[in-house]
Short mmCIF file of C-alpha atoms in Angstrom, two decimals:
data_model
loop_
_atom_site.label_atom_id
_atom_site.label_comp_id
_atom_site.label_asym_id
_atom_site.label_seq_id
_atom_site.Cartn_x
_atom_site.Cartn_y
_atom_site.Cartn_z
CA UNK A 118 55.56 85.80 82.51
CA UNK A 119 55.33 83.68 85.62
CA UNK A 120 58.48 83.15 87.71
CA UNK A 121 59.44 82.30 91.04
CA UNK A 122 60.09 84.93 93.39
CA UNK A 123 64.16 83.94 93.44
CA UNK A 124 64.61 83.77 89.87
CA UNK A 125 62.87 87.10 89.12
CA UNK A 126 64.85 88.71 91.40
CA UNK A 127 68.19 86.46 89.78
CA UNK A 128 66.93 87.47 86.19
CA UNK A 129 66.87 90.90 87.14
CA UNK A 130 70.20 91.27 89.03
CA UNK A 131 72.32 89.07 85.48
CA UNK A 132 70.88 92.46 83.26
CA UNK A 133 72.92 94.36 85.55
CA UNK A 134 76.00 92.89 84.09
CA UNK A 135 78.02 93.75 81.11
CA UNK A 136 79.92 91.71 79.22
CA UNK A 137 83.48 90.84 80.25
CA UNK A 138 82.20 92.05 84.06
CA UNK A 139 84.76 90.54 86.80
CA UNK A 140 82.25 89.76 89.48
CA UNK A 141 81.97 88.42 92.60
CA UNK A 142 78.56 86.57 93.73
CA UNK A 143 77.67 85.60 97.53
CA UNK A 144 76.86 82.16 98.30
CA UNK A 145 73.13 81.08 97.83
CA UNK A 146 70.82 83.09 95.64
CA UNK A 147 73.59 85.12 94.14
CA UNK A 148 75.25 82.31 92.19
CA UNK A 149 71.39 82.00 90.61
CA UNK A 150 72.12 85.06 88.13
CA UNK A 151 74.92 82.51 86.19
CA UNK A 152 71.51 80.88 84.75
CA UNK A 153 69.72 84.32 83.56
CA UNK A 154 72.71 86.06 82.04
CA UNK A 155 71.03 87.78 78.96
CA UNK A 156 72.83 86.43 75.46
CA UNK A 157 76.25 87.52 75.03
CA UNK A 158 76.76 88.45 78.24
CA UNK A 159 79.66 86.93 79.52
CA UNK A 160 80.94 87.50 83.23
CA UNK A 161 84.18 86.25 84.83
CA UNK A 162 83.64 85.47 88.33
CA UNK A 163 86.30 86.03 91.28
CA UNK A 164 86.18 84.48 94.04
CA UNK A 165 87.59 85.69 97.20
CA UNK A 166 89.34 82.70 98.16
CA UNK A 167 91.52 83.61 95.43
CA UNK A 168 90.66 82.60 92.34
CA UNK A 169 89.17 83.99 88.65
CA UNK A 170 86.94 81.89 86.30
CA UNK A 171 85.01 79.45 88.41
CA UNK A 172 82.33 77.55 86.32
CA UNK A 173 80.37 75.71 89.60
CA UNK A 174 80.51 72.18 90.66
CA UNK A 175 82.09 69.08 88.38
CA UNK A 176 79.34 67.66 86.21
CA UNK A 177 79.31 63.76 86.34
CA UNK A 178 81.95 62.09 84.90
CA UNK A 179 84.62 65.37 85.10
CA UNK A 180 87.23 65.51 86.75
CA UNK A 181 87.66 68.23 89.73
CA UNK A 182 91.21 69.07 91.25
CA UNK A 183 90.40 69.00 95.27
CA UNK A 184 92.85 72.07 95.56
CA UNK A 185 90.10 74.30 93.53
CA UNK A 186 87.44 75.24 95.66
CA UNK A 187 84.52 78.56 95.61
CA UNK A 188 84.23 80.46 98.87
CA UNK A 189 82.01 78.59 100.43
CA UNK A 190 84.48 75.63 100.53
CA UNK A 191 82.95 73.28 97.62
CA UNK A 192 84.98 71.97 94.97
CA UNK A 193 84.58 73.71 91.82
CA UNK A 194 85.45 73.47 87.74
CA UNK A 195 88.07 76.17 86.35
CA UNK A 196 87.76 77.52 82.89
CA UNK A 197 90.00 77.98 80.63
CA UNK A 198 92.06 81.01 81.33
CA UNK A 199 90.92 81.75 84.60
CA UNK A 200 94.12 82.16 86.95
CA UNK A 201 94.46 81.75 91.17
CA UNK A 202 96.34 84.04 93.73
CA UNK A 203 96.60 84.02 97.34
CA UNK A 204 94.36 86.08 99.58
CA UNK A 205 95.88 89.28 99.94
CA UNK A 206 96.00 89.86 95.93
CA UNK A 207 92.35 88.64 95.85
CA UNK A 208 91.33 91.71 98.26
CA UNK A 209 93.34 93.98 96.61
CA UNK A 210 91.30 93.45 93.38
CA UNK A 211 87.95 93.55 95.59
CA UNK A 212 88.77 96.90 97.85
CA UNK A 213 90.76 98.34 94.54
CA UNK A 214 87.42 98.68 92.72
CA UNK A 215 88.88 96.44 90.24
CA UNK A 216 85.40 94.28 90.80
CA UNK A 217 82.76 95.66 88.74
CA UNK A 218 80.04 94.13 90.96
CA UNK A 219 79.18 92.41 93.90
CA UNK A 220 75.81 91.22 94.68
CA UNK A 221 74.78 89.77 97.95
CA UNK A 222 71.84 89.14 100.27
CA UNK A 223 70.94 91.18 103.24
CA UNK A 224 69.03 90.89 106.57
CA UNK A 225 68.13 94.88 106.21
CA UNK A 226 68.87 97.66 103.83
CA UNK A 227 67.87 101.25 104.70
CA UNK A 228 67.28 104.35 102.54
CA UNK A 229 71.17 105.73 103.35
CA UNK A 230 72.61 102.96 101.20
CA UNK A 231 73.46 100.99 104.81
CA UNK A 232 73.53 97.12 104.91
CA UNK A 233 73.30 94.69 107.42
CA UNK A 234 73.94 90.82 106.59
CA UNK A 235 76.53 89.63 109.00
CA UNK A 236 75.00 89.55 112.87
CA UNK A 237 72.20 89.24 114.47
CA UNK A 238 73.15 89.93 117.98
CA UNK A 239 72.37 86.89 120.40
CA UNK A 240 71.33 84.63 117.25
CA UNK A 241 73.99 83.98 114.66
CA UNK A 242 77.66 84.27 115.32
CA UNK A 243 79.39 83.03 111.96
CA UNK A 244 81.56 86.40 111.42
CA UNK A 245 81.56 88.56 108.17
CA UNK A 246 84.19 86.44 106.01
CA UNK A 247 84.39 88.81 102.91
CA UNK A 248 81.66 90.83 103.10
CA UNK A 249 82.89 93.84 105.05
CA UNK A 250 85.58 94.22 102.54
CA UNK A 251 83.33 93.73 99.49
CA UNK A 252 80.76 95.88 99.82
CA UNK A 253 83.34 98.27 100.54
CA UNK A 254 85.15 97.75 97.51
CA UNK A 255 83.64 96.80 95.02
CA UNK A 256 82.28 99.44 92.14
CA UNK A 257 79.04 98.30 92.29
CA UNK A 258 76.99 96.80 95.27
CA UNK A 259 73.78 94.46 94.23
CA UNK A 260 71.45 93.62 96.84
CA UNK A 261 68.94 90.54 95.99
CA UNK A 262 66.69 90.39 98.74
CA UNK A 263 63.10 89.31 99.88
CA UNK A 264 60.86 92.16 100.03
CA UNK A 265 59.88 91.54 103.62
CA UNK A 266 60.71 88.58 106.23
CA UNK A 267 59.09 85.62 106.71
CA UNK A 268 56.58 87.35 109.07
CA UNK A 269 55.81 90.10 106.11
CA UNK A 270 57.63 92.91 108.26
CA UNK A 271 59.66 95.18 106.22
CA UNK A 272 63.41 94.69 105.38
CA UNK A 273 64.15 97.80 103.56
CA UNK A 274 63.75 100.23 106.74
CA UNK A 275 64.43 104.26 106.98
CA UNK A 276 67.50 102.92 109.37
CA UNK A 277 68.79 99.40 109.91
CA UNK A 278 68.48 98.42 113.22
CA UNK A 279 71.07 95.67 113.41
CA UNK A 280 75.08 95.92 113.12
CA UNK A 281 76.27 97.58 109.70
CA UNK A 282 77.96 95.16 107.59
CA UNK A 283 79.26 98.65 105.53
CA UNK A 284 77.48 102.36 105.40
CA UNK A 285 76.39 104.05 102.65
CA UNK A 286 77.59 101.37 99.51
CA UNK A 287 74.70 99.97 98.40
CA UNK A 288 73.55 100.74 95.32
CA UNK A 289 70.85 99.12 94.08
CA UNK A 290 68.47 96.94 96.02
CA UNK A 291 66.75 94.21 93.72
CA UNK A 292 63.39 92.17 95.24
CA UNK A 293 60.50 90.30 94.07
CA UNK A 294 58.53 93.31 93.84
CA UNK A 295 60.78 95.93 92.31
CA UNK A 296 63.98 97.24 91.82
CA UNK A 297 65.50 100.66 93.89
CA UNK A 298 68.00 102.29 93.38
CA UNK A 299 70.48 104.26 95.87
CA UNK A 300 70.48 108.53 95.29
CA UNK A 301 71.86 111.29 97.46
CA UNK A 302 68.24 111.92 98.21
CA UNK A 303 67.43 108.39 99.22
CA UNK A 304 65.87 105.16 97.92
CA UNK A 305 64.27 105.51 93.98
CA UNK A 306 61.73 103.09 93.09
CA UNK A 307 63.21 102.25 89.48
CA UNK A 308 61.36 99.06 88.45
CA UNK A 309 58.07 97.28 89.72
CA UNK A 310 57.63 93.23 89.12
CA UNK A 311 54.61 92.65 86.83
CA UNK A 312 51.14 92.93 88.23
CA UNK A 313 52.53 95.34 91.72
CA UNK A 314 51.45 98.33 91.98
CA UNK A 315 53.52 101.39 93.72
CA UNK A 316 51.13 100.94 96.45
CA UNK A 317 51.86 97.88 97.14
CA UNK A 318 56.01 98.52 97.26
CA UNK A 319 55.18 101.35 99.64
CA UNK A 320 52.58 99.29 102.10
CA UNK A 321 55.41 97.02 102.35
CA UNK A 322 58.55 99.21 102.78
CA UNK A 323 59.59 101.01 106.14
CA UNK A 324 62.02 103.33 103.95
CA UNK A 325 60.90 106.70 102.20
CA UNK A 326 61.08 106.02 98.76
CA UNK A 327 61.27 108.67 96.31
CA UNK A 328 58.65 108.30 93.01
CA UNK A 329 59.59 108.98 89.69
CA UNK A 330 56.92 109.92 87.03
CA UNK A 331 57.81 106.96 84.52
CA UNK A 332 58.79 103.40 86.47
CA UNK A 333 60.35 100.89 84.85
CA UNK A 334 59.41 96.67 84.56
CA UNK A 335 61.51 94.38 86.02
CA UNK A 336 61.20 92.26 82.90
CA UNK B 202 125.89 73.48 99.77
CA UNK B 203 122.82 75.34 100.25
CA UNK B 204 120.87 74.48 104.04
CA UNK B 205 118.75 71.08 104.30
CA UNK B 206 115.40 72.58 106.66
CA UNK B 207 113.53 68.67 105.96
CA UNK B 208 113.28 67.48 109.44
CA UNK B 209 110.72 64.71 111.46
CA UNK B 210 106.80 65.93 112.50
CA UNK B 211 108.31 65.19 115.56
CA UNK B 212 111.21 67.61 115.89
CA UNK B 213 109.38 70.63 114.47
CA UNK B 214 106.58 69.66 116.95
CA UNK B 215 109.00 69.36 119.70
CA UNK B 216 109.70 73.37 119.20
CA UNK B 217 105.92 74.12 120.12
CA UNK B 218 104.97 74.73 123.26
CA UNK B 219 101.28 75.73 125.07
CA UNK B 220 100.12 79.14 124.56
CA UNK B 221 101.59 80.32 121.85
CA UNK B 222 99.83 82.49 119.23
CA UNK B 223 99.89 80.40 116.00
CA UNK B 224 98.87 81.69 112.33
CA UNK B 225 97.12 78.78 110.84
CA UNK B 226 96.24 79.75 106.61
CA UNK B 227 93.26 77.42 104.57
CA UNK B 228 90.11 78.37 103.20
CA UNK B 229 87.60 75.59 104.84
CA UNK B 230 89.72 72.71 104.23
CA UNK B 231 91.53 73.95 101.23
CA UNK B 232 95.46 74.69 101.72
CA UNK B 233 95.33 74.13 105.92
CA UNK B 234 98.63 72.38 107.19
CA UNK B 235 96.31 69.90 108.60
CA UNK B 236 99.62 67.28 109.43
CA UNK B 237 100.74 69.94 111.12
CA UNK B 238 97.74 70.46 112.82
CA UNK B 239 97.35 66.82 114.23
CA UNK B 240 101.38 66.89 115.11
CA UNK B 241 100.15 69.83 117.72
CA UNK B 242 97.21 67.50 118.98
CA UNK B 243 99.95 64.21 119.29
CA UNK B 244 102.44 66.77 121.70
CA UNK B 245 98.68 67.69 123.58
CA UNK B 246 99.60 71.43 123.44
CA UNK B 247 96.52 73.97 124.66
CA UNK B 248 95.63 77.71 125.68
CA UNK B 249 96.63 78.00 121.91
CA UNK B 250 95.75 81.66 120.04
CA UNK B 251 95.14 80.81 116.87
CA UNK B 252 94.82 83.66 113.83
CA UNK B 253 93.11 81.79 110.90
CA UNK B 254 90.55 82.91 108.36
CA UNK B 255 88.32 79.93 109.56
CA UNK B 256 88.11 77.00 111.11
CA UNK B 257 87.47 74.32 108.58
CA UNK B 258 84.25 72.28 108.74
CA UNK B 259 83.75 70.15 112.00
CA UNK B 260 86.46 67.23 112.70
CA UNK B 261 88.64 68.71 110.21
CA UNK B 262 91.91 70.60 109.90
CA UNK B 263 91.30 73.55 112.32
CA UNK B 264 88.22 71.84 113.46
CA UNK B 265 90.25 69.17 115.51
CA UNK B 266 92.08 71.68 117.40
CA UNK B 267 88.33 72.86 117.94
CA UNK B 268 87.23 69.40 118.91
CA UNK B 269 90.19 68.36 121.18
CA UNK B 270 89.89 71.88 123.35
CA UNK B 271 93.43 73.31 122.16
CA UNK B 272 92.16 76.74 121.42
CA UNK B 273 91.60 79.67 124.31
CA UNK B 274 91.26 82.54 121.55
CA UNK B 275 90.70 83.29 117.83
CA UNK B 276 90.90 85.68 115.28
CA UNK B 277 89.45 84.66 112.26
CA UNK B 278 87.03 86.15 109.90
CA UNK B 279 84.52 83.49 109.94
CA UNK B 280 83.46 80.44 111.87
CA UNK B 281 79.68 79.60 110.07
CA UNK B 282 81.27 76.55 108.22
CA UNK B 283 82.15 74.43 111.42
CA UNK B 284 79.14 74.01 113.25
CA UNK B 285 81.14 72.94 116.54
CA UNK B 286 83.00 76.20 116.94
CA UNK B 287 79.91 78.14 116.76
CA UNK B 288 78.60 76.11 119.85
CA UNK B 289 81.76 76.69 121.18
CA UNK B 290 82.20 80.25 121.24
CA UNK B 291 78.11 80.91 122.13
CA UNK B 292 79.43 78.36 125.38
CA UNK B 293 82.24 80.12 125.97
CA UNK B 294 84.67 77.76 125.80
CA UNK B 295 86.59 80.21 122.73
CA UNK B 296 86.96 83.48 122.80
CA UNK B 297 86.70 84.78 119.62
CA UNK B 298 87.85 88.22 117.22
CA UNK B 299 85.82 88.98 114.24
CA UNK B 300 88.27 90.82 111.72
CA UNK B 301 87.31 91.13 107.89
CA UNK B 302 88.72 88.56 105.39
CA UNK B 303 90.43 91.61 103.71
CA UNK B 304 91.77 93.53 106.50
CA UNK B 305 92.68 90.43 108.40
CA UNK B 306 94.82 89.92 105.06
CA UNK B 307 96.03 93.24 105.27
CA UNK B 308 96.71 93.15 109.17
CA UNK B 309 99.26 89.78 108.70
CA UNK B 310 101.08 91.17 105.53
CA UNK B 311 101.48 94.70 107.25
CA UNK B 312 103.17 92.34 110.41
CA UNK B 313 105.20 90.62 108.34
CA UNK B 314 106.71 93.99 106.07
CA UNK B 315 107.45 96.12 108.52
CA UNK B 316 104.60 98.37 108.42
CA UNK B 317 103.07 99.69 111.44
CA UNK B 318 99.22 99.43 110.21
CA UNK B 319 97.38 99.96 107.35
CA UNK B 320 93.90 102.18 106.21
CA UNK B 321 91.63 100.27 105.17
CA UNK B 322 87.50 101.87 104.23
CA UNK B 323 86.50 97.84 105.33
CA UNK B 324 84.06 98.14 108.67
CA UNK B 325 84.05 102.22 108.50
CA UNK B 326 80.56 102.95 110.49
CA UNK B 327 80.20 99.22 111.44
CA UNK B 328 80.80 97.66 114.45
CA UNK B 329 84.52 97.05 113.96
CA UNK B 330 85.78 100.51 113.48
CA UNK B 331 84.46 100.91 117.38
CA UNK B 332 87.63 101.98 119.39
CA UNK B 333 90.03 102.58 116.26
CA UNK B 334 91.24 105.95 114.92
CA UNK B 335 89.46 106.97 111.77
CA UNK B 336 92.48 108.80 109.80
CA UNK B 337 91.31 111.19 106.39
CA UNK B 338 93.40 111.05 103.54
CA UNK B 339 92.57 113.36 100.53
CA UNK B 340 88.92 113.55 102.15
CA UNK B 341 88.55 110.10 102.26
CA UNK B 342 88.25 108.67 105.48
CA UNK B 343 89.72 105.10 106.75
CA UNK B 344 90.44 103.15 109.94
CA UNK B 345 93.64 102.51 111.25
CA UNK B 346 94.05 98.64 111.69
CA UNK B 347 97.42 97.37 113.26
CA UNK B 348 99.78 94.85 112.29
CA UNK B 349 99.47 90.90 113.45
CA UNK B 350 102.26 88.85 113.75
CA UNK B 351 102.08 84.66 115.05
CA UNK B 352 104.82 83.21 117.34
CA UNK B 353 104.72 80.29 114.93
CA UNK B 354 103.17 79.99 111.27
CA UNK B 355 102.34 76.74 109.70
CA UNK B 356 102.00 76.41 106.52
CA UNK B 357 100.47 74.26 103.38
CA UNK B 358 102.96 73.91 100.15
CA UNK B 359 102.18 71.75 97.31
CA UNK B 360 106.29 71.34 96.43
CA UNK B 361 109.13 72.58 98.38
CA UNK B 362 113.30 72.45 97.99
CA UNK B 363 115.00 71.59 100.82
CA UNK B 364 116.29 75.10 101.64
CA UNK B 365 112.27 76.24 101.74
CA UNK B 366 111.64 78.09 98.36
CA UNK B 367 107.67 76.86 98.20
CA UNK B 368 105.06 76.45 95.57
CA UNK B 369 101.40 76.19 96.06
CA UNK B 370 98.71 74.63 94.37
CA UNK B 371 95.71 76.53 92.85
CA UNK B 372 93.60 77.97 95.57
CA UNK B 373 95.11 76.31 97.99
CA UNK B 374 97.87 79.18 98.18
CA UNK B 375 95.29 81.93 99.82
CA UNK B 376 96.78 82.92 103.27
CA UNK B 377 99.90 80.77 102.94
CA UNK B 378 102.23 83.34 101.51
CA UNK B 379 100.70 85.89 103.88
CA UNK B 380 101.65 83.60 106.88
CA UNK B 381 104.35 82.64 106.17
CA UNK B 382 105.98 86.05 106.35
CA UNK B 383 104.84 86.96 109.68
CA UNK B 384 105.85 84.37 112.57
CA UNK B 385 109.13 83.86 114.38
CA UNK B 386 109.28 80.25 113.49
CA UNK B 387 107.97 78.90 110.15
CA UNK B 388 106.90 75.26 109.98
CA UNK B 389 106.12 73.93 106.24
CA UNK B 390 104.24 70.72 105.50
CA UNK B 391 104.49 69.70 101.82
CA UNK B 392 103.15 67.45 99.09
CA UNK B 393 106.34 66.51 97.73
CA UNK B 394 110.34 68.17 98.27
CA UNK B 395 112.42 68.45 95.78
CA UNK B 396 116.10 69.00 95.58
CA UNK B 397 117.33 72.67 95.26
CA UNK B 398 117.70 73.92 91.89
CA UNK B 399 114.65 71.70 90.67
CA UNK B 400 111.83 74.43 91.21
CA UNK B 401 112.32 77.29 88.86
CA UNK B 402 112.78 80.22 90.14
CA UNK B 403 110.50 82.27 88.76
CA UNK B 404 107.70 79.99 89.75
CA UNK B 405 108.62 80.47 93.00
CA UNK B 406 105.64 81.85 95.40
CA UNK B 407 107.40 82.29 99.21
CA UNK B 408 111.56 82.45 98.95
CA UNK B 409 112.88 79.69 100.96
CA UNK B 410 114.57 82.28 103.31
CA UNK B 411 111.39 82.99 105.51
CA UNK B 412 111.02 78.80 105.79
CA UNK B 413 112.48 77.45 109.33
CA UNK B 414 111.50 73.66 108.55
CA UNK B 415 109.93 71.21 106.61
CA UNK B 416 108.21 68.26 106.89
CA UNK B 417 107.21 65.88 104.49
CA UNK B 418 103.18 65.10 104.43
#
């Protein structure tokens, strides 16, 4: 099975979902799981702007009401039966663990469950939006990630270095070379991607990551 | 005969006045009172404190009190969208308050109900919760945020009666029922007014009784 790096890891993050699942997915590689859902999977997303059931952009030729948009700003199609609701309801759903999942990306995870994604101090200044509050809500927390930056250093560290976006929530960390998974003892390599070897997760990985006897594919 | 609040940009304008703290709702460009917005630039009011989730994109809605130099400080939860308020705040030229999308919710509501702060688990070992009491309830822990409240709100309806009762449109409602509950002076732009009686009642998403004006878009 050859895949791109993104979709492997967007293939692998949809099997996380069950069907019915109200979820909420960051902007960028996130939205990629809608493609991979396995058959008869079917997943309601919310949208922190306030909003259930967005279906993406308008294909050519449909018509888009200006006044729905996803959280990044973009107009977007509503299905039928999805509903909208002002801000403060939409956060009560997400920190009320009435949000079965949220997956997002990270700068740096770290074997306590602790994310980073929002600052890097002196570089980027855009604020946390939603993230704060989702990753503190939400029942699940799905982190699709590159293995390592673009310099091959390690993202997944024994402790992050910069500003917490929330401690302790993540549970499962999902990259092009394996999935882990969070434990009260620390980071569990569940899954390797075809062809890596548990060698080559640890070479690349700053965190202490606890081996199972019998590991999982990704696919 | 129930109150008529429809007056001119101009008079509702004419109650602003330079630094005032002003909640501003809208999700990029969706639901921002952006008439309202451009009736603060016409009256050339500054030093403004704005509380907002964002700023729009660049040029637009909350972006042109960005562009025309209107705003000394703001507390938003995000600013990546509108390129020139990033260069902005790295210059200097804004001050600005990072608060969570959810607590920032939280924060307006709780000024506007009469509740002296809320606990939220948002920001708890993060940067945020620096400075604020962490209070433990049934052995869970969570920080004590405290209530925001604007001088003025302005708000984004899609239909409103005369006396105020408001409607919004899809997901252009997000903060604008918030807001609207938690400023001394409540300016409305809408879409379209209606006479009372014509909106039912049950449909109705901010009661007309927190509305201090309206102006037709």
């Amino acid at each position: 099975m050859t895949m791109e790096k993104r979709q492997l890891i967007a293939y692998r993050t949809a099997r996380f979902f069950e069907d019915g699942d109200l979820v909420n997915l960051g902007i960028g590689m996130p939205t990629l799981c809608l493609k991979y859902l396995p058959e008869g999977v079917d997943i309601w997303i919310q949208s922190e702007n306030g909003v259930i059931g967005l279906t993406g952009a308008p294909g050519e030729g449909e018509e888009a009401d200006p006044n729905v948009v996803d959280a990044s700003g973009s107009v977007s199609m509503l299905r039928t039966g999805g509903c909208c609701f002002d801000s403060f309801t939409s956060f009560g759903l997400i920190r009320g663990g009435h949000v079965a999942a949220t997956v997002l990306g990270a700068y740096e995870v770290d074997q306590e469950g602790n994310l980073a994604n929002w600052m890097v101090p002196g570089k980027t200044v855009a604020g946390m939006g939603g993230a704060m509050d989702l990753v503190s809500g939400a029942k699940k927390v799905l982190i699709m990630m590159e293995h390592c930056d673009k310099h091959g250093n390690p993202k997944i560290l024994k402790k992050c270095r910069l500003p917490l976006t929330a401690a302790n929530e993540v549970d499962y960390v999902i990259t092009e070379l394996c999935v882990l998974k969070r434990t009260d003892e620390g980071l569990m390599l569940m899954e390797l991607a075809p062809g890596v070897t548990v060698e080559e997760v640890v070479s690349k990985t700053e965190a202490d990551l606890i081996i199972p006897e019998e590991i999982g594919c990704m696919v | 005969m129930p109150i008529n609040k429809v007056v001119s940009l101009d008079e509702a304008m004419g109650k602003l006045r330079d630094g005032l703290t002003i909640l501003i709702p809208g999700f990029v460009n969706c639901g921002v009172p952006e008439t309202l917005i451009k009736g603060i630039i016409g009256k050339g009011y500054k030093d403004l404190n704005i509380i907002s989730n964002n700023t729009s994109i660049k040029g637009r809605g909350i972006g042109l009190l960005v562009q025309e130099n209107r705003i000394k400080h703001i507390t938003c939860s995000h600013i990546g969208n509108n390129t020139e308020t990033v260069e902005k705040v790295v210059a200097g030229e804004i001050q600005v308050t990072f608060v969570p999308q959810g607590t920032l919710c939280e924060r307006v509501r709780a000024g506007g109900a009469g509740i002296g702060g809320i606990l939220t688990p948002t920001g708890l070992g993060t940067p945020i919760a620096e400075g604020k009491p962490v209070i433990e309830v049934d052995g869970k822990k969570y920080l004590l945020e405290k209530p925001l409240r604007g001088d003025v709100a302005l708000i984004h309806a899609w239909k409103a009666d005369k006396m105020g009762n408001l409607v919004y449109r899809r997901t252009a409602r997000n903060f604008n029922p918030i807001f609207a509950t938690a400023a001394d002076l409540v300016i409305v732009e809408a879409e379209e007014i209606v006479e009372v009686g014509e909106l039912d009642p049950d449909i109705i998403h901010t009661p007309g009784c927190l509305v201090d004006m309206i102006v037709q878009i």
